[in-house]
Backbone as numpy.savetxt, mean C-alpha at the origin, in Angstrom:
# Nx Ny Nz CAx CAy CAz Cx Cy Cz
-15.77 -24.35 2.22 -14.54 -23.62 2.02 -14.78 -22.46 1.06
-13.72 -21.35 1.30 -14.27 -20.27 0.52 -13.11 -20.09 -0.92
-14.06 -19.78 -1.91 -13.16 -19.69 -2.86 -12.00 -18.63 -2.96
-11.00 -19.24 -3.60 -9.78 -18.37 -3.87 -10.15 -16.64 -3.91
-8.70 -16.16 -3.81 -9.24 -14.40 -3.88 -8.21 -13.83 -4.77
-8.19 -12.78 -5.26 -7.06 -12.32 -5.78 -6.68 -11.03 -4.55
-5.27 -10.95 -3.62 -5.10 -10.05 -3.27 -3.99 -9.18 -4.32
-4.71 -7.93 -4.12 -3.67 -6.73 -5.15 -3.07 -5.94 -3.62
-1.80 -6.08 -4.01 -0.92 -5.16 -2.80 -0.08 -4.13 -3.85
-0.12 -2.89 -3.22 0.26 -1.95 -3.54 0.76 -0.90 -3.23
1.66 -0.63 -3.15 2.16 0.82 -2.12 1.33 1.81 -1.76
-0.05 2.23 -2.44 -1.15 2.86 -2.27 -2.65 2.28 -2.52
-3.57 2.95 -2.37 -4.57 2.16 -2.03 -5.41 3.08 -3.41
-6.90 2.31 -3.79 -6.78 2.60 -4.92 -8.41 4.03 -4.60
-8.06 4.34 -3.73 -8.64 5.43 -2.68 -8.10 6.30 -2.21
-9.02 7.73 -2.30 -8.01 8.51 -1.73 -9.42 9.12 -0.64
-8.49 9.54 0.58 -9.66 9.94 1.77 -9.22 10.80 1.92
-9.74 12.00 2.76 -9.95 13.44 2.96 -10.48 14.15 3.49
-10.22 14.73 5.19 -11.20 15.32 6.20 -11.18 16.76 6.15
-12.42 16.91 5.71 -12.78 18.61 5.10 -13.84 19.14 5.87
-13.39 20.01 6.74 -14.84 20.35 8.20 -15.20 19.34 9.30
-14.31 18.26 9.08 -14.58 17.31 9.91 -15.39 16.21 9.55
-15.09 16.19 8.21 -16.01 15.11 7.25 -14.74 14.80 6.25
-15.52 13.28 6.72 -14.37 12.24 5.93 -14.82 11.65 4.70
-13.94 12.09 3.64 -14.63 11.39 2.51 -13.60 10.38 1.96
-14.34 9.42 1.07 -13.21 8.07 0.75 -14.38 8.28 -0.87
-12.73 8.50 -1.90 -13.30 8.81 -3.25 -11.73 7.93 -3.85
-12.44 7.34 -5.19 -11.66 6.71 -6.36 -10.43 7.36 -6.94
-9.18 7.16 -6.83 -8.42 7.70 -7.05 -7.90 7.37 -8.39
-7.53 8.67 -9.27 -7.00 8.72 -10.73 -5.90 8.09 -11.11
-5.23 7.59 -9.90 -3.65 6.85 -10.49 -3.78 5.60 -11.76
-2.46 5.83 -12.47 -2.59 4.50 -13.79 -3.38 2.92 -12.88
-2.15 2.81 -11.78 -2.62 1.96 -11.31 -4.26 1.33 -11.13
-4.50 2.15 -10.12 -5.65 2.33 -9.49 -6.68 2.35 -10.59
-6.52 3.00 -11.52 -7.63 3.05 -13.05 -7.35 1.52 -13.56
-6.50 1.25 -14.04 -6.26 -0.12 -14.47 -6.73 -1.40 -13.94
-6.83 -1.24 -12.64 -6.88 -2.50 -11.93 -8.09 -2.52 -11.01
-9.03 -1.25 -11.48 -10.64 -0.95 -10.85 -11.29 -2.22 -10.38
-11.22 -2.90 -12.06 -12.09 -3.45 -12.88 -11.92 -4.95 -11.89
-11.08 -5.15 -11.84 -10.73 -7.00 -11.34 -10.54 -6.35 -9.71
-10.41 -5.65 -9.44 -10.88 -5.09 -7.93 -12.66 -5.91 -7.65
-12.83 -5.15 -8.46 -14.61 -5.01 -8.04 -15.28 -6.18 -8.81
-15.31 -6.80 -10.05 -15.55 -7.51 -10.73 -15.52 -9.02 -10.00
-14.34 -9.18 -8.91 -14.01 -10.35 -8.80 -13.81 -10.32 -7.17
-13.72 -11.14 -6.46 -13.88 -11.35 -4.72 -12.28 -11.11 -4.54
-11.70 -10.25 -5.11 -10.71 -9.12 -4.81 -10.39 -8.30 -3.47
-9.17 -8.43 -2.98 -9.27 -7.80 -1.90 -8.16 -6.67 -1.74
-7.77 -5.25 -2.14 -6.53 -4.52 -2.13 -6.13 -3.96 -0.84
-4.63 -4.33 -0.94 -4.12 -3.84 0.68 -3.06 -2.99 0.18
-2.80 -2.06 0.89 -2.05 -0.55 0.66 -1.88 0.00 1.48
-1.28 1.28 1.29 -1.40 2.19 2.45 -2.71 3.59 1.77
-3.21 3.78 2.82 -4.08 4.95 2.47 -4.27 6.51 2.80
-2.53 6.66 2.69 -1.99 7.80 2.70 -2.23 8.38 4.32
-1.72 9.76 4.46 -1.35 10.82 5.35 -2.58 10.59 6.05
-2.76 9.88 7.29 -4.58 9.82 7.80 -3.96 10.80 9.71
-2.56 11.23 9.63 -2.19 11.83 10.75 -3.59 12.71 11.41
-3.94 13.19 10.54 -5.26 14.58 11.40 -6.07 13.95 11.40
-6.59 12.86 11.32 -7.65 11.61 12.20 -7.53 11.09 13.77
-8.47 12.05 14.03 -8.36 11.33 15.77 -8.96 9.82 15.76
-8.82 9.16 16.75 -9.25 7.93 16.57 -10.31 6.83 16.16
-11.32 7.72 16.13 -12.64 7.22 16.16 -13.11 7.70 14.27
-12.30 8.49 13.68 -12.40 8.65 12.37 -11.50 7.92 11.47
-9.93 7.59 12.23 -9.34 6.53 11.41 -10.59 5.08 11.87
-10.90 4.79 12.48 -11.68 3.66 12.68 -13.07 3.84 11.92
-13.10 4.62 11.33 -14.78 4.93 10.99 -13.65 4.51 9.18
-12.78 5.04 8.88 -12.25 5.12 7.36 -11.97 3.22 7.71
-11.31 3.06 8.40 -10.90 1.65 7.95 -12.28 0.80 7.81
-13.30 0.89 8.78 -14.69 0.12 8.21 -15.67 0.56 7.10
-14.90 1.73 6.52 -15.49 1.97 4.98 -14.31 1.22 4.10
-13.22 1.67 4.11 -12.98 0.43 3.18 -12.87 -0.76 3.60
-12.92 -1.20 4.56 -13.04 -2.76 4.72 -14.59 -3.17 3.93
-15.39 -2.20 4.06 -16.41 -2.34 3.02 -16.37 -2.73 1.76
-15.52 -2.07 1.16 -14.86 -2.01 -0.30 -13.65 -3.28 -0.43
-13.46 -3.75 0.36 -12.64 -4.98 0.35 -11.10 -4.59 -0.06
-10.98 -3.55 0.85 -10.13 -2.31 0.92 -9.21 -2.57 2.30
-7.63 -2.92 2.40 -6.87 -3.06 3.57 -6.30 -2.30 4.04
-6.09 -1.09 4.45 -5.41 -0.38 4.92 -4.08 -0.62 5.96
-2.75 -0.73 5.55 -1.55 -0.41 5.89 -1.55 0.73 6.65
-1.39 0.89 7.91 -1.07 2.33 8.41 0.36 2.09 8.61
0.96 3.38 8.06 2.44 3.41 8.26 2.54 5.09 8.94
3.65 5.16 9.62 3.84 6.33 10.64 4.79 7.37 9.31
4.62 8.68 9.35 4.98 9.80 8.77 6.71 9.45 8.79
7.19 8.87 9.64 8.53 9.09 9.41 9.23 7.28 8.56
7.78 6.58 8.66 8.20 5.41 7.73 8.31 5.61 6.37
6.75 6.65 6.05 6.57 7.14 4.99 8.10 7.63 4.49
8.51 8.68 4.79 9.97 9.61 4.54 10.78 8.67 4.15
11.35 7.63 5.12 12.50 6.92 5.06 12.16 5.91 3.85
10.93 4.83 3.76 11.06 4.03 2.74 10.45 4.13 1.83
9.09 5.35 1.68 8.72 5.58 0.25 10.20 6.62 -0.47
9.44 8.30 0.51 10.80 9.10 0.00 12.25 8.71 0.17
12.16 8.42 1.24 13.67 7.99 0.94 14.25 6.60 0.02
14.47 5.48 0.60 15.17 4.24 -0.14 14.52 4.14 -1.53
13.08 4.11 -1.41 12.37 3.58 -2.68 12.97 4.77 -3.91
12.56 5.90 -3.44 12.58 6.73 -4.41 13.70 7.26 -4.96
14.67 7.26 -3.73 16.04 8.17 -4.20 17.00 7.08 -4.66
16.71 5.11 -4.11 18.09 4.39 -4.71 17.00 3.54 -5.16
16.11 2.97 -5.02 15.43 2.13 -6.33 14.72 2.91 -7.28
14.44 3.56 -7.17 13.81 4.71 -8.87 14.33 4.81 -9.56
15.72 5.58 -9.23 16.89 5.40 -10.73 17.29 4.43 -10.90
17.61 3.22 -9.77 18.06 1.92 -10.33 17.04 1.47 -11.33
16.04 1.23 -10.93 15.13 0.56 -12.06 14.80 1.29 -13.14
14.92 2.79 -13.87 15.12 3.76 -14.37 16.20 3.45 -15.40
17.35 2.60 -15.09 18.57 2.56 -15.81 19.46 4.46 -15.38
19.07 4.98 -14.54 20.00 6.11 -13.81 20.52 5.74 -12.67
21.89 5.25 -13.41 22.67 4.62 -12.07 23.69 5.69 -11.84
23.50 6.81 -12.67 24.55 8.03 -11.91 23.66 8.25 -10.93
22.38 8.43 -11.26 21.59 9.17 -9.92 21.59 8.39 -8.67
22.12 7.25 -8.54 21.46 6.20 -7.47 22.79 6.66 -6.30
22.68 6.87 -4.99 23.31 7.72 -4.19 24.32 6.56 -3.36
25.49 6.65 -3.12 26.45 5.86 -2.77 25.92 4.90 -1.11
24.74 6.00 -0.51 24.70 5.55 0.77 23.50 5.07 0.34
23.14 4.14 1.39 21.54 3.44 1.23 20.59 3.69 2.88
20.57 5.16 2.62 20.04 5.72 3.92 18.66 5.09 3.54
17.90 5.03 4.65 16.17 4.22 4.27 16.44 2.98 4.43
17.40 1.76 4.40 17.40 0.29 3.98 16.40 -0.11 4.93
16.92 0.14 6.59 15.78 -0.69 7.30 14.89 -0.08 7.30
14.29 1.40 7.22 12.80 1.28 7.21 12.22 0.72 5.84
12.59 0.76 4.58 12.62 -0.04 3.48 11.80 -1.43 3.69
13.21 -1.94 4.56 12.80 -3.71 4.81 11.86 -3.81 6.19
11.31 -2.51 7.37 10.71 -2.79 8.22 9.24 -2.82 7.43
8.92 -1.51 6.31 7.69 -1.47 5.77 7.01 -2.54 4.95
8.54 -3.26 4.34 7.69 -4.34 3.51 7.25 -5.93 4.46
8.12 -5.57 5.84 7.25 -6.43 6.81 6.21 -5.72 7.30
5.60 -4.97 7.56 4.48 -4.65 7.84 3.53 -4.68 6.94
3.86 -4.80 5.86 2.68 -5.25 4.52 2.83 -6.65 4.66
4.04 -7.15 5.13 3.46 -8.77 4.93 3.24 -8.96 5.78
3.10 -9.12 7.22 2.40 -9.24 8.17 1.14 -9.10 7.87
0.40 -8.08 7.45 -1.17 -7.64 6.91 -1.47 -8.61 5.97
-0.76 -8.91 4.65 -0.94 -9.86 3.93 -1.44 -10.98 4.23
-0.52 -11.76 5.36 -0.53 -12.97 5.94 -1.68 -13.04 6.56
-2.23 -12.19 7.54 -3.86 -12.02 8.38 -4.90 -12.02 7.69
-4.69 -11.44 6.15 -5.49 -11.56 5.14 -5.92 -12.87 4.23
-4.23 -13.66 4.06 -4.15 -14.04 3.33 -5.52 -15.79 3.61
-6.17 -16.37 2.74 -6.57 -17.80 2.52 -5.87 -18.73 1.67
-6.15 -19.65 2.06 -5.29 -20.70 1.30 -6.03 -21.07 -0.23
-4.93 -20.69 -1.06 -5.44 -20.54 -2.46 -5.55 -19.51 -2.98
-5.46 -18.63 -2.24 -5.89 -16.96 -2.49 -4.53 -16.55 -3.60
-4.56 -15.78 -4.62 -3.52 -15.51 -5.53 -2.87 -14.11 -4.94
-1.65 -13.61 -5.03 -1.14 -12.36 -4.57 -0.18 -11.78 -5.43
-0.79 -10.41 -5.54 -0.43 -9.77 -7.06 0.44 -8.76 -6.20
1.33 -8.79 -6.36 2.48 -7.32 -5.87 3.15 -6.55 -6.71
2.33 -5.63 -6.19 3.06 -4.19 -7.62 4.32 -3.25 -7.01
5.20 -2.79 -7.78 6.09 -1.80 -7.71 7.49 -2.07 -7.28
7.89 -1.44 -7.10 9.65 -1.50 -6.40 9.10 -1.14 -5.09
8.04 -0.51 -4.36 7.94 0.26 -2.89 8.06 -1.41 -2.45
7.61 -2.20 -2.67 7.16 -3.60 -2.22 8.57 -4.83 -2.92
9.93 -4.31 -3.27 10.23 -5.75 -3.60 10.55 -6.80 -2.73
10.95 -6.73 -1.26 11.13 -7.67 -1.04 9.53 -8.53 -0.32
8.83 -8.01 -0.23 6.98 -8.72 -0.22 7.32 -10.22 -0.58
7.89 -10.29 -1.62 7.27 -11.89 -2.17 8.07 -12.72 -1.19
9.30 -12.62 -0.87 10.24 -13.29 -0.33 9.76 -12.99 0.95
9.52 -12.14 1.43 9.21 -12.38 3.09 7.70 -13.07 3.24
6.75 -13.34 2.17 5.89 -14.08 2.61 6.19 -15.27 2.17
């Protein structure tokens, strides 16, 4: 049996990729997060699942070439579609949970445009989770992009 893992889930991945001439590069990204949590990434049989941003101008055979580099890195990639992105990062997360958790509840907007892509994205991270997940494995969930994660797994 294989020992426990720590999965880190995160609204982003702790990577940032980038096709420049038709060359794909996958480099360490500066976020608090991502700096903070390097260390027990790599240190330990760690596995981070995220999304790994805007990969739209990847024809197919280069998103498949990025996901078996970080699957290298013990790296999960979430693909979410440009208009999931909008609705439940920019939209719900940012415009009515940011100021809520902020304590700016003037700013928080009467309508809750985004809810279901909100609650479709954080099933599609737990779905990934779950394919990932082993029994025993620990699961660390960061942010407001992700609150309902714990409860749907």
């Amino acid at each position: 049996m294989s020992s426990p893992r720590l999965l880190i889930i995160s609204n982003r991945l702790p990577v940032t990729s980038n096709l420049r001439d038709g060359v794909l590069t996958v480099t360490p990204s500066s976020g608090g997060l991502a700096t903070g949590l390097r260390n027990w990434h790599k240190s330990s049989e760690a596995m981070w699942i995220g999304w790994p941003g805007d990969v739209s101008r990847l024809d197919r055979a280069q998103r498949d070439d990025l996901d078996r580099r970080l699957e290298a890195q013990a790296i999960i990639p979430v693909h979410l579609s440009k208009e999931q992105v909008a609705r439940h990062y920019h939209g719900f997360a940012n415009r009515v949970l940011w100021p809520l958790c902020h304590y700016l509840i003037d700013r928080v907007p009467v309508d809750a445009t985004g809810w279901e892509a909100y609650r479709q994205v954080n099933e599609v991270f737990a779905d990934t989770v779950a394919r990932h997940y082993r029994r025993g494995d620990t699961i660390w969930v960061h942010d407001y992009q992700l609150m309902l994660l714990p409860r749907l797994l």
